[in-house]
Coordinates of C-alpha atoms in Angstrom, one line a residue:
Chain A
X1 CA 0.0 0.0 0.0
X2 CA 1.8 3.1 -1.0
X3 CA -1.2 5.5 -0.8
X4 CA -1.0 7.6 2.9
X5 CA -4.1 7.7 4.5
X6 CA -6.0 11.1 3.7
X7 CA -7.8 12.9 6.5
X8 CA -11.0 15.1 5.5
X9 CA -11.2 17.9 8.6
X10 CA -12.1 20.6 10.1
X11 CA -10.4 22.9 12.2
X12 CA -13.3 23.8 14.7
X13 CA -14.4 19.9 15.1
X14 CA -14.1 18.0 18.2
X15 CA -14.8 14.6 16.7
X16 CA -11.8 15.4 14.1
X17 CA -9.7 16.3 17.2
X18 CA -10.1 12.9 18.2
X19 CA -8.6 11.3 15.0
X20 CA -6.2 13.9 15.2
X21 CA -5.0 12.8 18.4
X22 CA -4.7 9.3 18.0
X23 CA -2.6 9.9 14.9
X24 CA 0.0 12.3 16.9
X25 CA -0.3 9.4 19.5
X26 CA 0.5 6.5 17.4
X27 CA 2.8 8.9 14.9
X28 CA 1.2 7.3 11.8
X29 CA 1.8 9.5 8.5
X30 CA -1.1 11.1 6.9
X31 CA -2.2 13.7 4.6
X32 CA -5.0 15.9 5.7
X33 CA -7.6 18.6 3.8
X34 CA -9.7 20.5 6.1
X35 CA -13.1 21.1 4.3
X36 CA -15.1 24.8 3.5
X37 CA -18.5 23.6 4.8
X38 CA -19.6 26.1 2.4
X39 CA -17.8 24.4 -0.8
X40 CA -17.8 21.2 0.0
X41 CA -15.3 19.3 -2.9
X42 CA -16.7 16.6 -4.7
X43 CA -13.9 13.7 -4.0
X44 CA -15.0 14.5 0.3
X45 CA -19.1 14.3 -0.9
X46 CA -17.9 11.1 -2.9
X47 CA -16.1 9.7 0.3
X48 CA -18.6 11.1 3.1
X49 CA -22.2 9.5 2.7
X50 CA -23.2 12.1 5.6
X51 CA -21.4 14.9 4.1
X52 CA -19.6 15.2 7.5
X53 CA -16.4 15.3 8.8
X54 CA -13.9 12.9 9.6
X55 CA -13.3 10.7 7.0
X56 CA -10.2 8.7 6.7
X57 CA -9.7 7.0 3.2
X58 CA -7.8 4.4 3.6
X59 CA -6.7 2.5 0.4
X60 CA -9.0 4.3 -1.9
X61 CA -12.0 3.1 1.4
X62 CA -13.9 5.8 2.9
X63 CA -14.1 5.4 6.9
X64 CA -16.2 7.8 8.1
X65 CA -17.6 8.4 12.2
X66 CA -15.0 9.3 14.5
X67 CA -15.3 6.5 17.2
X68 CA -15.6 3.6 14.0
X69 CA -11.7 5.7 12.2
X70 CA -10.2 5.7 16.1
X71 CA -11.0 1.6 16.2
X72 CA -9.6 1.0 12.9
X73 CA -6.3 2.9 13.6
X74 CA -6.5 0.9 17.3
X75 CA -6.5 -2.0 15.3
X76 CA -4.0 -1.3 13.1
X77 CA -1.4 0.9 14.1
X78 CA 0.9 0.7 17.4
X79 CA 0.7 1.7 20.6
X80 CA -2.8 0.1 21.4
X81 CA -4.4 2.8 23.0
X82 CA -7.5 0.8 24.1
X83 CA -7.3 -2.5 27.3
X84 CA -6.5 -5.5 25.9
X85 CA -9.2 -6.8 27.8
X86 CA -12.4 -7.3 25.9
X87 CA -14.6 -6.3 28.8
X88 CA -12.4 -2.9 29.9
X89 CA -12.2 -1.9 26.4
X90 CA -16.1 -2.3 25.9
X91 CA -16.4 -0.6 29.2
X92 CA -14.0 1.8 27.7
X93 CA -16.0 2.3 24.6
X94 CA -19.0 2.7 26.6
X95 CA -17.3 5.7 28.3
X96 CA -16.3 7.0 24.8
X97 CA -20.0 7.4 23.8
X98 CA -20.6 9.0 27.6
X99 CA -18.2 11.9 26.1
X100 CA -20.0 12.2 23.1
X101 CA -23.4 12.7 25.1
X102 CA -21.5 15.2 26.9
X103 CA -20.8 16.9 23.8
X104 CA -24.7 17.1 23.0
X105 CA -25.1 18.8 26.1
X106 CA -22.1 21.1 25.4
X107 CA -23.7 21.8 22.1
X108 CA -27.0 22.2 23.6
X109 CA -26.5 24.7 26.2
X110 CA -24.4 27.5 24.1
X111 CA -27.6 27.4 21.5
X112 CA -30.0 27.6 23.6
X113 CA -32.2 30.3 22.7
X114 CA -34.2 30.7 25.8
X115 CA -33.5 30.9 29.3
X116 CA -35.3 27.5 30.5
X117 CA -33.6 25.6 27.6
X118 CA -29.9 26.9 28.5
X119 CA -30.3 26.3 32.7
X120 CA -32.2 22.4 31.8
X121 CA -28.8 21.9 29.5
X122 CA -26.8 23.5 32.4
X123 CA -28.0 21.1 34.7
X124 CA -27.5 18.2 32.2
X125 CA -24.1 19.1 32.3
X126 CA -23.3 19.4 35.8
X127 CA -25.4 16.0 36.2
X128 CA -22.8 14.5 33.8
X129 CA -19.8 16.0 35.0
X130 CA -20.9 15.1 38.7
X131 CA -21.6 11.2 36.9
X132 CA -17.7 11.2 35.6
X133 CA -15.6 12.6 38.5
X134 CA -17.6 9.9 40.4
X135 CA -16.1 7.3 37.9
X136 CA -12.6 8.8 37.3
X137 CA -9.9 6.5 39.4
X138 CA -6.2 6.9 40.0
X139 CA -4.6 9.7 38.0
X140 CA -3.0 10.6 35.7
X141 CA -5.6 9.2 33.1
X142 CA -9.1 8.1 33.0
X143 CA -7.8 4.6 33.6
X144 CA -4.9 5.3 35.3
X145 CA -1.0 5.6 34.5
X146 CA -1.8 4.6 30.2
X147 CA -3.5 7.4 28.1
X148 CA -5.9 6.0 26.1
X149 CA -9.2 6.1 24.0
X150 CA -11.2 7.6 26.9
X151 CA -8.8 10.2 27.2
X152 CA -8.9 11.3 23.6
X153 CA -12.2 11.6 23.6
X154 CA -12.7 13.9 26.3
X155 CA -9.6 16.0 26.0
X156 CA -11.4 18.0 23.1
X157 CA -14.9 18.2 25.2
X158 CA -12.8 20.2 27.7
X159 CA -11.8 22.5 25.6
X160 CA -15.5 24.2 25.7
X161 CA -14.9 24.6 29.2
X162 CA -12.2 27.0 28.5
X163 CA -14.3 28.6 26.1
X164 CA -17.0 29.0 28.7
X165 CA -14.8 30.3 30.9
X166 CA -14.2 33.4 29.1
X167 CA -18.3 33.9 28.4
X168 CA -19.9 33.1 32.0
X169 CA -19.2 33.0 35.8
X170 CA -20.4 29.6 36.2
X171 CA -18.2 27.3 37.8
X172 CA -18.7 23.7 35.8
X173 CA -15.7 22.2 37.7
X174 CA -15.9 23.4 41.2
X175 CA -16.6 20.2 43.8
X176 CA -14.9 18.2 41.1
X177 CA -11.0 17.9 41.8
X178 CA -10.9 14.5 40.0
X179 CA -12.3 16.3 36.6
X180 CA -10.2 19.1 37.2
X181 CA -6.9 17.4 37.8
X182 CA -7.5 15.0 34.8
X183 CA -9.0 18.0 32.7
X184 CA -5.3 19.7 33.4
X185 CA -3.2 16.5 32.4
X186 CA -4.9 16.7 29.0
X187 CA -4.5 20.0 28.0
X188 CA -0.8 19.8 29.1
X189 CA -0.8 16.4 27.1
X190 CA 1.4 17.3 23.4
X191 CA -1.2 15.4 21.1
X192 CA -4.1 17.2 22.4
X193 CA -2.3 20.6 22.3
X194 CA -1.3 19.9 18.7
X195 CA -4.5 18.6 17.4
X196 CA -5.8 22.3 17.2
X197 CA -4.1 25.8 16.7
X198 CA -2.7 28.1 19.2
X199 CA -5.2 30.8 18.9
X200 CA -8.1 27.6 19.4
X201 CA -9.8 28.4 22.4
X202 CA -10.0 32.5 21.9
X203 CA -11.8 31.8 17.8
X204 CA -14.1 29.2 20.0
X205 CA -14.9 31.7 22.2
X206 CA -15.6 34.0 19.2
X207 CA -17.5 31.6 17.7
X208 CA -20.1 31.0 20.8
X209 CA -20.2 34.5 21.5
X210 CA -21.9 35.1 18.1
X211 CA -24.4 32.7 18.3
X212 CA -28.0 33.4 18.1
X213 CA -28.4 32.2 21.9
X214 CA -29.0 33.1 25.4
X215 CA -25.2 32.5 26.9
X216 CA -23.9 34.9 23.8
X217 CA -26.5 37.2 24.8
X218 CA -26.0 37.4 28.2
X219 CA -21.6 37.7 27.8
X220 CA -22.5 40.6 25.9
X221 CA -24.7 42.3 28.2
X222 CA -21.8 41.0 31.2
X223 CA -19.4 42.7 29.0
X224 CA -21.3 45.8 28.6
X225 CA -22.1 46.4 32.3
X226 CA -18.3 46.1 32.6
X227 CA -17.6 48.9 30.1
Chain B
X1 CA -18.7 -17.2 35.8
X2 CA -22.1 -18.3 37.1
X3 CA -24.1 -15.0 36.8
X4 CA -26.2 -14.5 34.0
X5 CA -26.3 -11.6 31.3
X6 CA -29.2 -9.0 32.2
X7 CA -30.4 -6.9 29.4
X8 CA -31.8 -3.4 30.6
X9 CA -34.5 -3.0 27.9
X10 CA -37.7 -1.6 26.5
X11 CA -40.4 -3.0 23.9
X12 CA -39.8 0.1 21.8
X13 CA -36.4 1.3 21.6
X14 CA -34.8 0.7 18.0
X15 CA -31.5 0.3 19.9
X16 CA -32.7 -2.4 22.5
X17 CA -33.9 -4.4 19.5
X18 CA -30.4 -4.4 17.8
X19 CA -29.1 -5.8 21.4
X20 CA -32.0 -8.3 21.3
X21 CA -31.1 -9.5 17.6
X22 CA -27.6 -10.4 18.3
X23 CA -28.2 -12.1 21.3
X24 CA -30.5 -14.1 19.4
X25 CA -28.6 -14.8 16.1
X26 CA -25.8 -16.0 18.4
X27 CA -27.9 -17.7 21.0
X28 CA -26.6 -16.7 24.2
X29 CA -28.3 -17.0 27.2
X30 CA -29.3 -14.3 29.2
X31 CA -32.4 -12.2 31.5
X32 CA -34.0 -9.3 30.4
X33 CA -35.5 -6.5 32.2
X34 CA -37.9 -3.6 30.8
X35 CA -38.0 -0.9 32.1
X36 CA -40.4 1.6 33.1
X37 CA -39.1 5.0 32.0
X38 CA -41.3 6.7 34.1
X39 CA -40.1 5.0 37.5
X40 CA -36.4 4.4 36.8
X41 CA -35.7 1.6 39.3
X42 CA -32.7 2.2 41.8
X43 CA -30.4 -0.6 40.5
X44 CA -31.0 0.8 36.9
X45 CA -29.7 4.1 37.4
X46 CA -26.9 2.4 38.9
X47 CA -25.9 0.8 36.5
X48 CA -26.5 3.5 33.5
X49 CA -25.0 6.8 33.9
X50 CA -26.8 8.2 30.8
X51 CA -30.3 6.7 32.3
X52 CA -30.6 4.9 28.9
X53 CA -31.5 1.3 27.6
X54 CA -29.7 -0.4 26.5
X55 CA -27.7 -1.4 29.0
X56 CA -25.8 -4.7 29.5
X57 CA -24.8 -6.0 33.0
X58 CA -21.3 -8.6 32.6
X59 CA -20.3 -9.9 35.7
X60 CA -21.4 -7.4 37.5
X61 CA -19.9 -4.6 35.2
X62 CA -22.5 -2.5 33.2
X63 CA -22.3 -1.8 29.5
X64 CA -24.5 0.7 27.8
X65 CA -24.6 2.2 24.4
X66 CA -26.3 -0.1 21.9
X67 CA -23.1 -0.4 19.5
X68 CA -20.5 -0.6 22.6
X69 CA -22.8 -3.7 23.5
X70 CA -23.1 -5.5 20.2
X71 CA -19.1 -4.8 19.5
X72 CA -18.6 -6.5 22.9
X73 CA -21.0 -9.3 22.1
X74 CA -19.3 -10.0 18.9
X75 CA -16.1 -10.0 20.0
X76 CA -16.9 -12.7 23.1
X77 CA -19.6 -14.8 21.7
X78 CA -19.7 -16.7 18.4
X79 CA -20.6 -16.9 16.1
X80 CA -19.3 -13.3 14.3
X81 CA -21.3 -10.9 12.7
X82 CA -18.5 -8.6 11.5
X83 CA -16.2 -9.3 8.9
X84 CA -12.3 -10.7 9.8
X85 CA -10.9 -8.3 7.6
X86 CA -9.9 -4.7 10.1
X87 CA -10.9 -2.3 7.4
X88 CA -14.1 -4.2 6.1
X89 CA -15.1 -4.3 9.5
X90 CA -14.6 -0.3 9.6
X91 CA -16.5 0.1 6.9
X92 CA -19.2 -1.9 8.0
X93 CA -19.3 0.2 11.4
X94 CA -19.7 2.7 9.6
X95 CA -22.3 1.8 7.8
X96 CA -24.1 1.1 11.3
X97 CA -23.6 4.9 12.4
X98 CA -25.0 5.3 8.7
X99 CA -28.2 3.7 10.2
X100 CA -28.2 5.6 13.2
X101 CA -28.1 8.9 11.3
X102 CA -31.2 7.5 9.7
X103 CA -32.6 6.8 12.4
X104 CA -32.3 10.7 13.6
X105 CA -33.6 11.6 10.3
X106 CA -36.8 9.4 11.0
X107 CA -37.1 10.6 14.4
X108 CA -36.8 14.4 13.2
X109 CA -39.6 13.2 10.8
X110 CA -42.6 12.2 12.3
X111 CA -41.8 14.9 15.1
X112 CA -41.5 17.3 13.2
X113 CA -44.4 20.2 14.6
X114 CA -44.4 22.4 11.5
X115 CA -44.2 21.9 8.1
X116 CA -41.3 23.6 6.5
X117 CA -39.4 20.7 9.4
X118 CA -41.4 18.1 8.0
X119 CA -40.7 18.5 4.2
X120 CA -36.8 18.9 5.3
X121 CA -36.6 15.9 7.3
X122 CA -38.7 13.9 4.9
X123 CA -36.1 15.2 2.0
X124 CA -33.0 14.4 4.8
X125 CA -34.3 10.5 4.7
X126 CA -34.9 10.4 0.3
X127 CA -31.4 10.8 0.0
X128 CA -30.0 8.7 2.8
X129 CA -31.9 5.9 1.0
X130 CA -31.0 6.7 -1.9
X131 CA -27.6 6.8 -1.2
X132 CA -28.4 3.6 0.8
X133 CA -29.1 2.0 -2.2
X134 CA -26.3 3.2 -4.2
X135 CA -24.0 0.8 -1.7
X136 CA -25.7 -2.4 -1.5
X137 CA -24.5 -5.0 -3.1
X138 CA -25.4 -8.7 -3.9
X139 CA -28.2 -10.2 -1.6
X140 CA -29.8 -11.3 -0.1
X141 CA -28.0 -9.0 3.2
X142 CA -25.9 -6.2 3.2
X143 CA -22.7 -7.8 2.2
X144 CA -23.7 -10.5 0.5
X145 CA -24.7 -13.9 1.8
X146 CA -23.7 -13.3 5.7
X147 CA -26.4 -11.3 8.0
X148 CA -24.4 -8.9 9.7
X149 CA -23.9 -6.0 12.2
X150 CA -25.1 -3.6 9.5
X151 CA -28.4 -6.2 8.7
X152 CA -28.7 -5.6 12.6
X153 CA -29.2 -2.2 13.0
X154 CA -31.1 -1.3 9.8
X155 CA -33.9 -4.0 10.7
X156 CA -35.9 -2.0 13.1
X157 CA -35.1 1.2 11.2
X158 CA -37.0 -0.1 8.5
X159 CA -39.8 -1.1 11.1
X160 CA -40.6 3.1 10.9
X161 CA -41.2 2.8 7.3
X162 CA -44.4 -0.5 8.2
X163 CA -45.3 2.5 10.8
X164 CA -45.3 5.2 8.4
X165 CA -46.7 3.5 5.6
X166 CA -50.1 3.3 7.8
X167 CA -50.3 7.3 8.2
X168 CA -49.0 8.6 4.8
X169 CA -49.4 7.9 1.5
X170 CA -46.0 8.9 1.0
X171 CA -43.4 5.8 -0.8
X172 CA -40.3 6.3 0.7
X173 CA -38.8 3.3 -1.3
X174 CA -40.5 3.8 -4.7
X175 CA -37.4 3.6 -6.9
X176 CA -35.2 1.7 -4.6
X177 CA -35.2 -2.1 -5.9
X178 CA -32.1 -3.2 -3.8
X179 CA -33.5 -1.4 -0.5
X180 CA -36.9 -2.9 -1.1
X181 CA -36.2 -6.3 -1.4
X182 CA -33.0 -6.1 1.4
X183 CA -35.8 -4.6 4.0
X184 CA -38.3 -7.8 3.0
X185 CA -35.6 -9.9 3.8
X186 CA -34.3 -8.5 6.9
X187 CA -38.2 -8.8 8.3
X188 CA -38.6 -12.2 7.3
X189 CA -35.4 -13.0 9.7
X190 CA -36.3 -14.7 12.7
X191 CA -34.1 -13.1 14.9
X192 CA -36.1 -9.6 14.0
X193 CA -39.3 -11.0 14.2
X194 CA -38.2 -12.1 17.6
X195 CA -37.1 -9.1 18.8
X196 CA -40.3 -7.1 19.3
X197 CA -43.8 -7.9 20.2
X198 CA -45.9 -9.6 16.8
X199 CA -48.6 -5.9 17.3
X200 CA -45.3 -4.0 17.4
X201 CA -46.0 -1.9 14.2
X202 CA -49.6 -1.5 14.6
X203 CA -48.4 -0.3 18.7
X204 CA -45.4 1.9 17.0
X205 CA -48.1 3.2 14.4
X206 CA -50.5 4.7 17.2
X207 CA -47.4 5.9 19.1
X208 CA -46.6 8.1 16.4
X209 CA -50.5 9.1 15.3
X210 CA -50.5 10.2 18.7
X211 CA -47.7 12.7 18.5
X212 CA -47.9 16.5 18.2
X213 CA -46.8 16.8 15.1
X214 CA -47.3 17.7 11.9
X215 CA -47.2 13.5 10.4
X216 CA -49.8 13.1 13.0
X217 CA -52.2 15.9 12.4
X218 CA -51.8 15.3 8.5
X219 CA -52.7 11.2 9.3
X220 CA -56.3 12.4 11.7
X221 CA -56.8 14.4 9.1
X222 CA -56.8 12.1 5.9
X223 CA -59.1 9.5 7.8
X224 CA -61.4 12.2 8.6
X225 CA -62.0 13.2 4.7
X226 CA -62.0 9.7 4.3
X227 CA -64.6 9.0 7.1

């Protein structure tokens, strides 16, 4: 196989962080073409059946969904970064689609366009958050002393909380030290820091701050009583 | 090992039935549980952090997330209903979040509560069939002769389309020979008759009739000219 594998992207997307990650983590070359949303070109419309990003072509095969291109690479491409154990790395997987529902409610509570919808999300994420540091064991990593799959998923789901932190008062992490510590270790982790640009948290501030939604709202009116 | 498998369940969750399938199609023994989502027993909520079904308890460790569970059924109990080949089996994971993103298009459907929602969501599902189509192969199953993990999870998506056929006069498969005859065969399987109730569709048909929403008010109305 001489072809590289070809990664379709995007610079703001958390589930192409995660493929980005495990890449960096397991050093395995690869092209990548972030996509215009706007212009989307037809070989990524040919590849992605969902029109979404990522997609991994592999071979001249298109793999698309996040979790199904972070299996394949597990699969295939040393250092395993799942349990050997079938049962720990379902239990494992299991907390991989945790972080996704996580994500929903990330997503959920900077659109809301109403005040009931943003405090029900708010509390869905404090519910969820409360859920994990409850799970979390020994540090350094969500399983312990090996960063794994569980750890590249949530790594760019943390990154919102940086975001936040620059648009609201709310403290998501206090009575968490768990979260917090392992929240830390990630960001400080090199794969994670490289899977997005330096400037990535300020443009995703930017970016929720212009949204048609309550939180955006409210920063601005936080930042105008401050002027 | 002496503890039996429980299945967290409930008669009509799409994702449940792909749980139920495999267990079935690979025969392994187990208890099963519905639950009552509007009292959520204690041991439940223990076990599932999302407060979903499905969840899976294995020696006293719980599972959840539909495709965590049939990945972790697959890979312990024979006989297998993925392909050996790594990146065939990628691809065929795929295709199952393929049939999960259906599945939000048919949800977004017969929810939808006005009609400019409707039309959209009912566009959103023509052209994930259609595409569908474009990447089946021989039958009589997804892949070819084998059922699969991908036959799994599109069999009680299709169970929508016995639903909706029963409120609108809309065809959703006219012009799709290959998705026509693949959805026949997947109902004729035992292992999906099996997994619901034998008045599922007529029950899933009155579920939806009796949603507010547009599909709904559009179904009272036709039997009322008709009346």
């Amino acid at each position: 196989m001489t072809a590289p594998l070809l990664l379709y992207g995007h610079p703001g997307c958390p589930y192409v962080q995660r493929v980005a990650i495990v890449l960096a983590e397991k050093g395995v070359p690869h092209e990548r073409q972030d996509i215009d949303f706007q212009r989307k070109p037809a070989p990524f419309l040919a590849a992605s059946p969902l029109g979404q990003v990522p997609v991994l072509l592999v071979a001249g095969q298109a793999l698309f969904d996040s979790a199904v291109i972070c299996e394949w690479l597990d699969e295939c491409h040393a250092p395993r970064l799942h349990p050997a154990d079938a049962l720990q790395r379902a239990r494992h997987r299991a907390w991989m689609a945790y972080g996704t529902a996580l994500l929903h409610a990330v997503d959920g509570f900077y659109k809301a366009r109403d005040v009931q919808t943003l405090e029900a999300q708010r509390a869905a994420i404090v519910r969820l958050l409360q859920r994990l540091e409850a799970a979390l064991g020994d540090p350094p990593y969500f399983a312990g002393a090996a960063f794994g799959m569980v750890d590249v998923v949530f790594a760019p789901v943390f990154r919102y909380f940086d975001a936040f932190a620059r648009l609201t008062p709310f403290a998501f992490f206090a009575g968490l030290p768990k979260a917090t510590a392992w929240r830390q270790r990630l960001a400080a982790r090199p794969s994670v820091q490289g899977a997005v640009g330096p400037d990535f948290v300020a443009r995703l501030a930017g970016y929720i701050g212009q949204q048609d939604a309550v939180l955006a709202r409210q920063a601005r009116e936080a930042a105008g009583h401050g002027a």
